[in-house]
CSV table of C-alpha atoms in Angstrom, one decimal:
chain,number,residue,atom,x,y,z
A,1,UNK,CA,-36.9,14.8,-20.0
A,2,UNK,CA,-40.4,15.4,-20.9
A,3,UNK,CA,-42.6,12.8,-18.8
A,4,UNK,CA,-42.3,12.3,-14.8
A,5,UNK,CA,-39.9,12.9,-12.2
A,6,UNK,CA,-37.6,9.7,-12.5
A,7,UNK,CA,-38.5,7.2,-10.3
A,8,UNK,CA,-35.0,6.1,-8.8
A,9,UNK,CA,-33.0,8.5,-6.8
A,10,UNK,CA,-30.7,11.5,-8.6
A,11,UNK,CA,-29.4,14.3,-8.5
A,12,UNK,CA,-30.8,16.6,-11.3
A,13,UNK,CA,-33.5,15.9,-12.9
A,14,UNK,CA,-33.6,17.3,-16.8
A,15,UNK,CA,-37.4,18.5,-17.1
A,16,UNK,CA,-38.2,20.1,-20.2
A,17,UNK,CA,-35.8,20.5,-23.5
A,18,UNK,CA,-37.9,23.2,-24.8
A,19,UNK,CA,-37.2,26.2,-22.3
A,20,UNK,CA,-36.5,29.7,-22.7
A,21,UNK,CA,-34.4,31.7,-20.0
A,22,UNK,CA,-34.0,35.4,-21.0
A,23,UNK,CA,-31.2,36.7,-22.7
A,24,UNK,CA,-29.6,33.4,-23.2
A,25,UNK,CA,-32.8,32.1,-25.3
A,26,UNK,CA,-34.0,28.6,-25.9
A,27,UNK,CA,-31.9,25.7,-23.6
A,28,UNK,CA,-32.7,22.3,-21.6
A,29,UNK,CA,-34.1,23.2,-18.2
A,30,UNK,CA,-32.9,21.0,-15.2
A,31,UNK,CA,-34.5,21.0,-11.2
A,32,UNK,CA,-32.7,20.0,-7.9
A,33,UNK,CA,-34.4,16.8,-6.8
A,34,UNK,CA,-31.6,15.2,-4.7
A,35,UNK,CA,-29.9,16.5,-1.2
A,36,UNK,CA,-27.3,17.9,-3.0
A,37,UNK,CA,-27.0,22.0,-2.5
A,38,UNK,CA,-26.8,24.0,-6.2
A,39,UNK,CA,-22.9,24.5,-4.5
A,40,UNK,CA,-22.5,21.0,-4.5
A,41,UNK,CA,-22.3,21.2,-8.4
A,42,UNK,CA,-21.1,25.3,-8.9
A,43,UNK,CA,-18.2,25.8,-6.3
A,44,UNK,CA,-14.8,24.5,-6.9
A,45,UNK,CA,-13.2,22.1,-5.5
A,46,UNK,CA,-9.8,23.0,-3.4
A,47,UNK,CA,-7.0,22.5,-5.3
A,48,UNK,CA,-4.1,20.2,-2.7
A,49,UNK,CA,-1.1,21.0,-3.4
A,50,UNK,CA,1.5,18.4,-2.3
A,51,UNK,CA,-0.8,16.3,-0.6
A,52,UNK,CA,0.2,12.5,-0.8
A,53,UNK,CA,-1.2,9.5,1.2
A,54,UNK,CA,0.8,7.4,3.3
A,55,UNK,CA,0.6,3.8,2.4
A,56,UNK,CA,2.6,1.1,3.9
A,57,UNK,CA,4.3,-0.5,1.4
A,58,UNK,CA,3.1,-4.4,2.6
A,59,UNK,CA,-0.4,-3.6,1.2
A,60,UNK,CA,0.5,-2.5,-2.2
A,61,UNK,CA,-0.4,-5.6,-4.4
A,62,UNK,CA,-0.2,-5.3,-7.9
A,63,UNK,CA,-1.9,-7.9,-9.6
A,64,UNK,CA,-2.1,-8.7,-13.0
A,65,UNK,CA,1.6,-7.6,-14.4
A,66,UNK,CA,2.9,-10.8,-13.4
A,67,UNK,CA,3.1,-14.0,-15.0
A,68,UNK,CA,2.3,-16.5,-12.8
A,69,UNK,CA,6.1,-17.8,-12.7
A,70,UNK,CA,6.9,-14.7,-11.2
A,71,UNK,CA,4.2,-14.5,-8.3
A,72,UNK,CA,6.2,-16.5,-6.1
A,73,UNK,CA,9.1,-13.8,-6.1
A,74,UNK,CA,6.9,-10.9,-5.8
A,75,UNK,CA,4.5,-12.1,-2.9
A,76,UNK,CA,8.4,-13.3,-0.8
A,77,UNK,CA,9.4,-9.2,-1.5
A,78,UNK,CA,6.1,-8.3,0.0
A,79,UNK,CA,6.5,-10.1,2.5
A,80,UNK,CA,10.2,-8.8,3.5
A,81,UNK,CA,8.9,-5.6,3.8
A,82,UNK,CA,7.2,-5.9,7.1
């Protein structure tokens, strides 16, 4: 805050640390410099209520909770599922 608008792309940018906004008194002061609307940051997002994605089971891979002895046995159950 402080100096000059940032140089690389953002959001907010945090201008001054020194304000003064009546009846709430002294605070950081902050200015819309990106495309984002003030709703963008205010408004809620939708809550989804049982909302789950379908995903084929053949292109679930979990990696790294195998030891490599036992990558053989997974990749051939992957594979069955098709």
């Amino acid at each position: 805050y402080g100096g000059n608008k940032p140089a690389y792309p953002c959001d907010i940018w945090q201008y001054t640390e020194t304000g003064n906004v009546p009846g709430i008194g002294k605070c950081d002061l902050n200015q819309l410099i990106g495309n984002k609307p003030l709703s963008w940051f205010t408004e809620s997002v939708p809550k989804q209520e049982n909302v789950q994605a379908q995903v084929s089971k053949q292109n679930i891979i979990q990696s790294g909770a195998f030891s490599p002895y036992e990558t053989p046995d997974v990749m051939g159950a992957l594979t069955s599922l098709k």
